[in-house]
Tab-separated table of C-alpha atoms in Angstrom:
chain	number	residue	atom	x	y	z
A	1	UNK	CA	12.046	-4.255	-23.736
A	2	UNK	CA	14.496	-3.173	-20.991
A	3	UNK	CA	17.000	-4.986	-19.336
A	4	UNK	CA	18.342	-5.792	-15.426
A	5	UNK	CA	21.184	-7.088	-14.337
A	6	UNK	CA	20.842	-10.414	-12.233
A	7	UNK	CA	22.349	-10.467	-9.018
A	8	UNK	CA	22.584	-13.243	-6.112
A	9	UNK	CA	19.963	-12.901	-4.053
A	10	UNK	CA	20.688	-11.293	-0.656
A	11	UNK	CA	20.629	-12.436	2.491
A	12	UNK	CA	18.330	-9.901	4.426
A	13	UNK	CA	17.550	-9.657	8.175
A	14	UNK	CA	14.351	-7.702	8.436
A	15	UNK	CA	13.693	-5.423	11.850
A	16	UNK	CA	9.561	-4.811	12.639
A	17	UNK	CA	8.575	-2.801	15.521
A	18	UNK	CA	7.659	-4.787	18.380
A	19	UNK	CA	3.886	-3.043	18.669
A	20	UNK	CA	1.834	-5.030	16.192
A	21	UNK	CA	1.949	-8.279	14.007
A	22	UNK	CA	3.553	-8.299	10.857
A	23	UNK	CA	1.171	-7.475	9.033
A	24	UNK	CA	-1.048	-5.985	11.770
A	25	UNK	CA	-4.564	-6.985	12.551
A	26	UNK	CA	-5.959	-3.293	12.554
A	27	UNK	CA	-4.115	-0.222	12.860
A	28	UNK	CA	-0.074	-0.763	11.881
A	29	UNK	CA	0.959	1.362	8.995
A	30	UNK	CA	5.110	0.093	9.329
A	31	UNK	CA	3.999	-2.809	9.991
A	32	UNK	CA	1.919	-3.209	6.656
A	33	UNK	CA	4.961	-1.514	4.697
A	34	UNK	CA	7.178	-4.193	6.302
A	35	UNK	CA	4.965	-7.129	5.232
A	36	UNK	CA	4.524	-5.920	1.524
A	37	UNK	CA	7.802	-5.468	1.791
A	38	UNK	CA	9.083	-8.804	3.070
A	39	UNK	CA	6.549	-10.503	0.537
A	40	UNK	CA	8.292	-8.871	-2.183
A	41	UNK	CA	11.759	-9.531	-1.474
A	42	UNK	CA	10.793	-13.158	-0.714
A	43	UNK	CA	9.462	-13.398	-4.163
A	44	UNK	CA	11.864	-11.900	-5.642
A	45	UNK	CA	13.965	-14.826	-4.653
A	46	UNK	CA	16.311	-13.093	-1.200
A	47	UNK	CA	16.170	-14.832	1.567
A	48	UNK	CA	14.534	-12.612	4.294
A	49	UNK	CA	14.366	-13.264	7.910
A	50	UNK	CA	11.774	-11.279	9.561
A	51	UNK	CA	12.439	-10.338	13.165
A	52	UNK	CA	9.328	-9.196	15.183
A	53	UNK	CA	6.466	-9.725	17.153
A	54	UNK	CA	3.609	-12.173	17.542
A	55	UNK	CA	3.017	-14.835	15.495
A	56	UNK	CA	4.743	-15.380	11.480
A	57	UNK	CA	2.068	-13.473	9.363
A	58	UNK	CA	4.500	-13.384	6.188
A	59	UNK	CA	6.147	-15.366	3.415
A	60	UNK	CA	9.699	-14.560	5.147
A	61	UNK	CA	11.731	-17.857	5.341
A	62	UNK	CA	12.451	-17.322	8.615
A	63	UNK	CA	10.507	-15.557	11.520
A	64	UNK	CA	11.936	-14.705	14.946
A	65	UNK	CA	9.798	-13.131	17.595
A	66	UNK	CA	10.672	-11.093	20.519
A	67	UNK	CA	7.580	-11.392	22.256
A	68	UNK	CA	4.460	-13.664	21.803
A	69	UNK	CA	2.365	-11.431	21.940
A	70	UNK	CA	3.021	-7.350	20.956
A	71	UNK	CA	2.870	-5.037	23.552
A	72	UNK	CA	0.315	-2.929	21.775
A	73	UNK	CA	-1.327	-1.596	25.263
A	74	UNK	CA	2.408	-0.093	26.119
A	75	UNK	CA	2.439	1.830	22.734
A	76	UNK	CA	4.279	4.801	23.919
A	77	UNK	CA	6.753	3.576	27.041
A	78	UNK	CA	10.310	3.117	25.712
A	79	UNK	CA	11.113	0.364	27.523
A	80	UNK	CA	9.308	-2.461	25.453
A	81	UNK	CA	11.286	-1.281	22.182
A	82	UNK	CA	14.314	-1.163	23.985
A	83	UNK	CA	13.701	-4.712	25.219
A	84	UNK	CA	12.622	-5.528	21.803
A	85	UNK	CA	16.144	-4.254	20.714
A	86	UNK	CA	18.525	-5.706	23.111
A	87	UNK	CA	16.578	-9.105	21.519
A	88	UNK	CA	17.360	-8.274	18.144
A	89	UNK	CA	21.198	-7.241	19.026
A	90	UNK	CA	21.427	-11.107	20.311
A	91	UNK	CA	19.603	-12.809	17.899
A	92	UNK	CA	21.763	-11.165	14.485
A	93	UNK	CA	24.730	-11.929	16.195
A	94	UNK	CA	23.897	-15.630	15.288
A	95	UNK	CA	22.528	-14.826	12.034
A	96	UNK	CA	24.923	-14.594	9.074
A	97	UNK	CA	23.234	-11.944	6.411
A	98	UNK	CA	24.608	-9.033	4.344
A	99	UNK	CA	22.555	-6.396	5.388
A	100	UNK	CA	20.200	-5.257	8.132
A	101	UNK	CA	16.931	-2.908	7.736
A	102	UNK	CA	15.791	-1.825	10.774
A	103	UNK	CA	12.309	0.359	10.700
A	104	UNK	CA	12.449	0.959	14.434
A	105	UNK	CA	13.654	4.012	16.766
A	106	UNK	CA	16.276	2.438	19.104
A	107	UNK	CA	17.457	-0.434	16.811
A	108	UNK	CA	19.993	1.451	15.027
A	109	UNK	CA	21.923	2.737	18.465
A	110	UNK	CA	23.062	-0.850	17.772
A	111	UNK	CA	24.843	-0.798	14.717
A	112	UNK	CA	28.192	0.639	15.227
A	113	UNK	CA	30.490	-2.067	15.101
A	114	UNK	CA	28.127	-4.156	13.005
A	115	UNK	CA	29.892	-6.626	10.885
A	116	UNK	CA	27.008	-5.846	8.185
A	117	UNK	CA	25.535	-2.376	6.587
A	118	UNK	CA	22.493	-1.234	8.187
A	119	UNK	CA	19.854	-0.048	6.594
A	120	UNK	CA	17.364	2.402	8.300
A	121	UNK	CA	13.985	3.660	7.287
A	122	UNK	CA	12.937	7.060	8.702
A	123	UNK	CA	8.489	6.781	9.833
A	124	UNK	CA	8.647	9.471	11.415
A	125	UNK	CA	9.881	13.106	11.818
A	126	UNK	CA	13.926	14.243	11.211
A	127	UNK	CA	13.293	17.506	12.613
A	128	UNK	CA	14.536	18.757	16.251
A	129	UNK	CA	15.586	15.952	18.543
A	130	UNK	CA	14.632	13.125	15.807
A	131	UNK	CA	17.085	14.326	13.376
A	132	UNK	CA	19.883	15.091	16.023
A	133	UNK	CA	19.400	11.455	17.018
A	134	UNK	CA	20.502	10.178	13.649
A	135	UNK	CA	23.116	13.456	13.381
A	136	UNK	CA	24.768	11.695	16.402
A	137	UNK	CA	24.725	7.815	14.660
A	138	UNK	CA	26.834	9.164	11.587
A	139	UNK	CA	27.814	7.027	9.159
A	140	UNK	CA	26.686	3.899	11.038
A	141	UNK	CA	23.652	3.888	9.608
A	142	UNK	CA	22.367	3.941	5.947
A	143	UNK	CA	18.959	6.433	6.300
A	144	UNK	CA	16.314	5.773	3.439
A	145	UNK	CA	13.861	9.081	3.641
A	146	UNK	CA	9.846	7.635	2.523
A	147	UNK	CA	9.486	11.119	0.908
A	148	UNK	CA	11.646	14.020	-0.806
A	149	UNK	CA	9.272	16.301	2.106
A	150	UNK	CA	10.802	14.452	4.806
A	151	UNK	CA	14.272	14.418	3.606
A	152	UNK	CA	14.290	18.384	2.791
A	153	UNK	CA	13.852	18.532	7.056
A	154	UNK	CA	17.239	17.505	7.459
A	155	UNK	CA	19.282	17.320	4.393
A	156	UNK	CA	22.574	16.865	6.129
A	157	UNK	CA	21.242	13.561	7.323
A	158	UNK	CA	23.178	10.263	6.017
A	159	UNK	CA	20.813	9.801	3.316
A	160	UNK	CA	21.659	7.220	1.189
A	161	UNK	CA	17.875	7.212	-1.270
A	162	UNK	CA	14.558	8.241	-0.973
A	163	UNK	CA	12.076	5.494	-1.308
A	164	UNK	CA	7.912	5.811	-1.383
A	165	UNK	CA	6.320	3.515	1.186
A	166	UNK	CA	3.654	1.357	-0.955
A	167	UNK	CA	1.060	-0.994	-0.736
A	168	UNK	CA	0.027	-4.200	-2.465
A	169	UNK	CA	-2.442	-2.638	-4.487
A	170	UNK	CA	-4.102	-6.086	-5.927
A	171	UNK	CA	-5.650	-6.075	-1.858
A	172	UNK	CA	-7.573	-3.042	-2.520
A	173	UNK	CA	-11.298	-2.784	-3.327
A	174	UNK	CA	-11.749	-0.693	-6.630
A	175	UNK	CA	-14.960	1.126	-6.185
A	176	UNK	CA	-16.941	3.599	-8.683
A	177	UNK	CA	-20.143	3.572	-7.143
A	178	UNK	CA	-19.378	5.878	-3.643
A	179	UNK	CA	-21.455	6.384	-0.788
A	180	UNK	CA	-23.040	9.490	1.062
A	181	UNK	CA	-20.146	9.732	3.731
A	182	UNK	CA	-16.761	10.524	4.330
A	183	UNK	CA	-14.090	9.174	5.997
A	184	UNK	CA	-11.613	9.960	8.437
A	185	UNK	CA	-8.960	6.983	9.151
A	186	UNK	CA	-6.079	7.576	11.108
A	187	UNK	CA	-5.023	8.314	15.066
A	188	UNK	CA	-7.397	10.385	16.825
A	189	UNK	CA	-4.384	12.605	17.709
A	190	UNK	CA	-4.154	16.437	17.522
A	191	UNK	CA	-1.214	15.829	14.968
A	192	UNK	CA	-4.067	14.472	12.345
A	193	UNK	CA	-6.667	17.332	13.444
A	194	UNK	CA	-9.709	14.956	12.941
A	195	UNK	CA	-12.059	18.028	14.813
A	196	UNK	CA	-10.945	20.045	11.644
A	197	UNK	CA	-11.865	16.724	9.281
A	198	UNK	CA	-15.321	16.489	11.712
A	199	UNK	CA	-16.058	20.499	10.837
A	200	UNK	CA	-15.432	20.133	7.297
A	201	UNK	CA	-17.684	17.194	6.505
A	202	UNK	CA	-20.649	18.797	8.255
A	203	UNK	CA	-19.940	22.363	6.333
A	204	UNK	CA	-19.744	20.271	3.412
A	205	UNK	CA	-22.836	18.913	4.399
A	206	UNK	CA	-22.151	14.951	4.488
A	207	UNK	CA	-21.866	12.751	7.460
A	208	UNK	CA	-18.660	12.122	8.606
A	209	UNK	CA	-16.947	8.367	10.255
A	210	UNK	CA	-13.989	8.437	11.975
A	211	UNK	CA	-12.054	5.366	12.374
A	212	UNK	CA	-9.099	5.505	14.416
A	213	UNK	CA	-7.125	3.867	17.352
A	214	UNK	CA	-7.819	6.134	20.788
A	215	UNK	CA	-6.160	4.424	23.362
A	216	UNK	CA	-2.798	6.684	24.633
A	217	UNK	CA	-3.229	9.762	27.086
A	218	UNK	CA	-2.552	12.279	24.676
A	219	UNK	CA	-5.126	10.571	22.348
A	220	UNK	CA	-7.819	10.038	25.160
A	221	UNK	CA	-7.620	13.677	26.295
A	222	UNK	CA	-7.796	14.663	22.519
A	223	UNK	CA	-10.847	13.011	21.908
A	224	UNK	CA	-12.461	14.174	25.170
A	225	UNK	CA	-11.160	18.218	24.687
A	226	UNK	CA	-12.451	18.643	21.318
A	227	UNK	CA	-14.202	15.426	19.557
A	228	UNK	CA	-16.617	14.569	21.447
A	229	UNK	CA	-17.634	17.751	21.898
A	230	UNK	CA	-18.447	17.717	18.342
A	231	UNK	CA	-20.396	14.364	17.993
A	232	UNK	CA	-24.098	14.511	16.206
A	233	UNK	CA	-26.075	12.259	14.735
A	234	UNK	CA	-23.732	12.924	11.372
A	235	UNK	CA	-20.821	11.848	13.056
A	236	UNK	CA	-20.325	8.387	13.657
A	237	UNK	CA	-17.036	6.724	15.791
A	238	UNK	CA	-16.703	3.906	14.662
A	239	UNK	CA	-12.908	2.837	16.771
A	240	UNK	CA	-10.410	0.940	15.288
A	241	UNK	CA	-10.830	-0.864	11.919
A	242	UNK	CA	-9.315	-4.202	11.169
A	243	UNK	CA	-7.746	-4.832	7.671
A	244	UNK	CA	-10.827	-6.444	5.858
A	245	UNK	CA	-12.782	-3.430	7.547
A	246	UNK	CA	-10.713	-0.542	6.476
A	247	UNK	CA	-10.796	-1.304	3.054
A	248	UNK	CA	-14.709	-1.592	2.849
A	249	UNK	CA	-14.556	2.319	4.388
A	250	UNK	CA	-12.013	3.434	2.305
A	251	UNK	CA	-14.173	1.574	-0.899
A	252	UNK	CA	-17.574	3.055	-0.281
A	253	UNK	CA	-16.398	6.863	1.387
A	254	UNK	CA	-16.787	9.671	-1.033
A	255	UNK	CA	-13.650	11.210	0.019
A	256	UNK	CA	-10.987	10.613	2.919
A	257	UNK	CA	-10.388	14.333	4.688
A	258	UNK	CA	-6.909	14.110	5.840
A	259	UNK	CA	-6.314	17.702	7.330
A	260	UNK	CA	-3.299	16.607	8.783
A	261	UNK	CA	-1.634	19.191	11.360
A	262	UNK	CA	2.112	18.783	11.087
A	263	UNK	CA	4.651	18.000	8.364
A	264	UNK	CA	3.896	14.019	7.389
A	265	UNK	CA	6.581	12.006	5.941
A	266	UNK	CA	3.926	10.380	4.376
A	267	UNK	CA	0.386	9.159	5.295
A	268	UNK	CA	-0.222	5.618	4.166
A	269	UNK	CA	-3.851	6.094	4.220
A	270	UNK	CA	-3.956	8.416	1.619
A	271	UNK	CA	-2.833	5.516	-0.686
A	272	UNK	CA	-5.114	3.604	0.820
A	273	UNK	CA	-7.766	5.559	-0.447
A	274	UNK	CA	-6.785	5.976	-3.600
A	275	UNK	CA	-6.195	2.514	-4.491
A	276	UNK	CA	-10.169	2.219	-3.654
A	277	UNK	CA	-11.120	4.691	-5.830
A	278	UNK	CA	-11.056	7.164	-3.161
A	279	UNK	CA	-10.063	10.950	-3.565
A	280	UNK	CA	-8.407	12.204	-0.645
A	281	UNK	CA	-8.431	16.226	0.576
A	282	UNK	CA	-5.954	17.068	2.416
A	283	UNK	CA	-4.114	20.144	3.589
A	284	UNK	CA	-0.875	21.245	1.820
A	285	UNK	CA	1.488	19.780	4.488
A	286	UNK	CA	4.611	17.393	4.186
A	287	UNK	CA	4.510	14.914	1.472
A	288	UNK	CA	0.719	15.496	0.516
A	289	UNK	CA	2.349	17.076	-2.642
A	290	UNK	CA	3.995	14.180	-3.180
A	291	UNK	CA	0.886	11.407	-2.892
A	292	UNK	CA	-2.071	13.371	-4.524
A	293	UNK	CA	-2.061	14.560	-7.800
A	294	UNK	CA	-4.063	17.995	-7.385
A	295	UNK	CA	-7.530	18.222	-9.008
A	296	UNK	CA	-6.863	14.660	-10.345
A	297	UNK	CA	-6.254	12.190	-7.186
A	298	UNK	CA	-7.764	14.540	-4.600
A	299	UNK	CA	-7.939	18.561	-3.360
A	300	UNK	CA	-4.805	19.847	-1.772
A	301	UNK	CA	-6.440	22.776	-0.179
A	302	UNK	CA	-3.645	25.642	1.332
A	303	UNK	CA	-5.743	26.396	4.314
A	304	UNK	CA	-8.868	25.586	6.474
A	305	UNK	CA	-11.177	27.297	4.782
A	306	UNK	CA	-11.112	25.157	1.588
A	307	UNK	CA	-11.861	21.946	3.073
A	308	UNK	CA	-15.809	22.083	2.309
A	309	UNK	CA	-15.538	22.881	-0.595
A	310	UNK	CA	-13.066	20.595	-1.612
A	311	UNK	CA	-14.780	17.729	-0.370
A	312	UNK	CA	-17.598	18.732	-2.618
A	313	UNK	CA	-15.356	19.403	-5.550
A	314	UNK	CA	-13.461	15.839	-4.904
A	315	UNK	CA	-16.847	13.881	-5.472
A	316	UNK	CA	-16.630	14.861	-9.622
A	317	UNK	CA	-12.969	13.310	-9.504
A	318	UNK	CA	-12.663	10.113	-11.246
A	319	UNK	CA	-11.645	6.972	-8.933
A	320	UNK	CA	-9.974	5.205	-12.275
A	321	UNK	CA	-7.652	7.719	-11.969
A	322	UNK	CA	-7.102	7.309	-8.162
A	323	UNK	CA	-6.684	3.545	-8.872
A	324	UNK	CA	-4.089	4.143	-11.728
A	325	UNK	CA	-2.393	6.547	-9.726
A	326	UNK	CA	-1.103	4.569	-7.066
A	327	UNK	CA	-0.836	1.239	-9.479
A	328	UNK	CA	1.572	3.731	-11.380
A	329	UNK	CA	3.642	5.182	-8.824
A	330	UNK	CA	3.151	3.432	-5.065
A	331	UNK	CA	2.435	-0.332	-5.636
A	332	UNK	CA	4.226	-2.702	-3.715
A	333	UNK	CA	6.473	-3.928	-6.524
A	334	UNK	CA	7.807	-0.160	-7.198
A	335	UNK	CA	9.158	0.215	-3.231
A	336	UNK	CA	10.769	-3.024	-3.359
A	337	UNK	CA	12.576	-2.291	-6.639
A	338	UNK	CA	13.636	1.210	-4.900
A	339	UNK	CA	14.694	-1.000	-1.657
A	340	UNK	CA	16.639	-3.578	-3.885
A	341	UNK	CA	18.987	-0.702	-5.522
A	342	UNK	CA	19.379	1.100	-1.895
A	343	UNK	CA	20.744	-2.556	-0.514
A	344	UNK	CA	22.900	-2.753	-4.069
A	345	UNK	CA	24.245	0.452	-3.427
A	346	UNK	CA	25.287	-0.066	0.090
A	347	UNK	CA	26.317	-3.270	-0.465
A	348	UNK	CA	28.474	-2.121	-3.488
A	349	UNK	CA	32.101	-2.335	-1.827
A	350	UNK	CA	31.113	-5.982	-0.627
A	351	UNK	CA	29.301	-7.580	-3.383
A	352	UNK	CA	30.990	-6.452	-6.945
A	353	UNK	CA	29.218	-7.534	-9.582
A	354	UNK	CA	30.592	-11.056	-11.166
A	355	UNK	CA	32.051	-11.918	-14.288
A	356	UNK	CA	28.878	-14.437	-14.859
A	357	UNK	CA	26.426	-11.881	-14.119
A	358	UNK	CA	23.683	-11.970	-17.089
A	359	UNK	CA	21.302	-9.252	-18.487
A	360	UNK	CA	17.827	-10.318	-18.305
A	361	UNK	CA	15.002	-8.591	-20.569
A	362	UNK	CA	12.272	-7.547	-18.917
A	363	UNK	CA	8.805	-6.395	-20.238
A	364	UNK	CA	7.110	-3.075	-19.754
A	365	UNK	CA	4.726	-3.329	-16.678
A	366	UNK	CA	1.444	-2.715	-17.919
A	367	UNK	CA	-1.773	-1.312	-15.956
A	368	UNK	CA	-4.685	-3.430	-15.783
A	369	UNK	CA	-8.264	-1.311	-16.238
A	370	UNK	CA	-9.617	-1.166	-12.904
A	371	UNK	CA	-12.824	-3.631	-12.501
A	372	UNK	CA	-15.848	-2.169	-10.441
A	373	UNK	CA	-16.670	-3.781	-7.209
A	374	UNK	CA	-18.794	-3.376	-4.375
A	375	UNK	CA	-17.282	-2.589	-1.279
């Protein structure tokens, strides 16, 4: 048995980009993190107040939108977000909490002068511009990297922990029994290289379907320059997948080819897979390290050139181990734990710990055996 201290629960205001529900009805990996997120802190016993977009889609005790409906056709103008944040500035200056997490871009420019830490979570990259960005916010900001990849970009940064994004895992299909595909799920952007994932599968010999949202410029001239060039009757498109969807992909592919084309802080869907049962190959870039155990989880190939093969090496990998790897180190419960000692940390100065504070045993988590079902 090992033992926590007990703490009063915190009052938490929670910032969602404005693009997508919370949690989103297709593609949204921040906004899935924030709703796993939310959900655990709620049960956990803080009081969370989620402020986003669209309707309440968690168990936050209090929900306050910025638009009724996200401006998901505007992904990529700035001036929605910055809308969205000029909302948010007004609405926490009638809310009294202890600390604010913000997951979007222009949120934080709003913190200095804050009566209350703020608590930032870095999506995307922290090198160049990105990272010069935060450079110039200082100390008025508490950065959380979602990788130690991302964090080694830019380790002058105000880091103040490094915390895995993670998903619920209990919402995941377990699957043994695979399927004669693969599976490409992600952007159709050139950052993700889903031509390279499209060449691979058909080297390897298996038919390919690539699920993805293809709806900006950069992602429509993408798929015109160099996927559809490449479309056969072993390549199916199959758009964007919705939640219930994506999981029966991710459940019946025999691999998901991620041959992702720039450093990654992460890559949710790599999880994803795994939590199905699903080995993932992927190039050796950003956090893949980090997510897939090599020759266990998935094939972490160094170049091009090993992608066929490790798709056909990746079917003989077991998917209980894929399952127990991301039960064991990314399920929900471990990134809120991680979240809850970032907010104790900050919040250190403010909230000493009391005289009454208790010690509570706690038991060992344990790993189920994963059960077999059909996607």
């Amino acid at each position: 048995m090992t033992a926590i201290r007990s703490l009063r629960p915190l009052r938490i205001a929670m910032i969602a980009p404005p693009w997508f529900t919370v949690p989103p009805q297709g593609y949204g990996g921040v906004e899935n993190m924030c709703a796993d997120l939310v959900d655990g802190l709620v049960d956990r016993g803080h009081e969370v107040t989620l402020i986003g977009a669209g309707p309440a889609g968690t168990r936050a005790g209090r929900f306050l939108t910025t638009y009724a409906e996200p401006p998901s056709g505007r992904l990529g103008e700035p001036l929605p977000e910055v809308l969205h944040t000029a909302a948010v500035a007004r609405i926490l200056a009638g809310l009294d909490v202890d600390l604010v997490h913000d997951h979007t871009l222009a949120g934080p420019l709003s913190a200095r002068g804050r009566g209350v830490p703020t608590v930032v979570t870095m999506h995307g990259p922290v090198a160049g511009e990105p990272g010069e960005y935060y450079r110039q916010l200082g100390d008025t900001v508490a950065l959380v990297a979602i990788s130690a990849a991302q964090r080694r970009a830019a380790p002058d940064l105000a880091w103040r922990g490094t915390v895995h994004n993670a998903i619920d895992v209990t919402t995941f299909p377990y699957c043994a029994d695979k399927g004669e595909m693969v599976l490409f799920l992600g952007r159709l952007h050139p950052d993700k290289g889903v031509h390279l994932a499209i060449d691979a599968a058909r080297a390897a010999g298996l038919p390919i379907v690539v699920a993805g949202k293809c709806s900006e410029p950069v992602e429509l001239e993408y798929f015109r320059t160099f996927i559809e060039p490449r479309l056969g009757p072993d390549v199916t498109i199959f758009g964007t997948a919705d939640a219930a969807t994506k999981r029966e992909l991710l459940a019946r592919a025999a691999a998901l080819v991620f041959p992702i084309q720039w450093d990654e802080p992460f890559g949710m869907v790599m999880i994803e897979a795994m939590a199905c049962g699903t080995p993932v190959v992927a190039l050796r870039r950003g956090a893949v390290p980090e997510v897939v155990v090599d020759g266990v989880t998935g094939i972490v190939c160094d170049d091009l050139s090993g992608l066929p093969a490790a798709i056909t090496a990746a079917r003989n990998l077991s998917a209980a181990e894929c399952r127990a790897h991301v039960e064991d180190c990314f399920d929900a419960a471990t990134m809120v734990g991680g979240y809850e000692s970032v907010y104790r940390e900050v919040l250190q100065p403010r909230l000493p710990i009391r005289r009454s504070d208790v010690l509570i045993p706690v038991a060992p988590r344990s790993r189920p055996t994963p059960t077999a079902a059909t996607a």
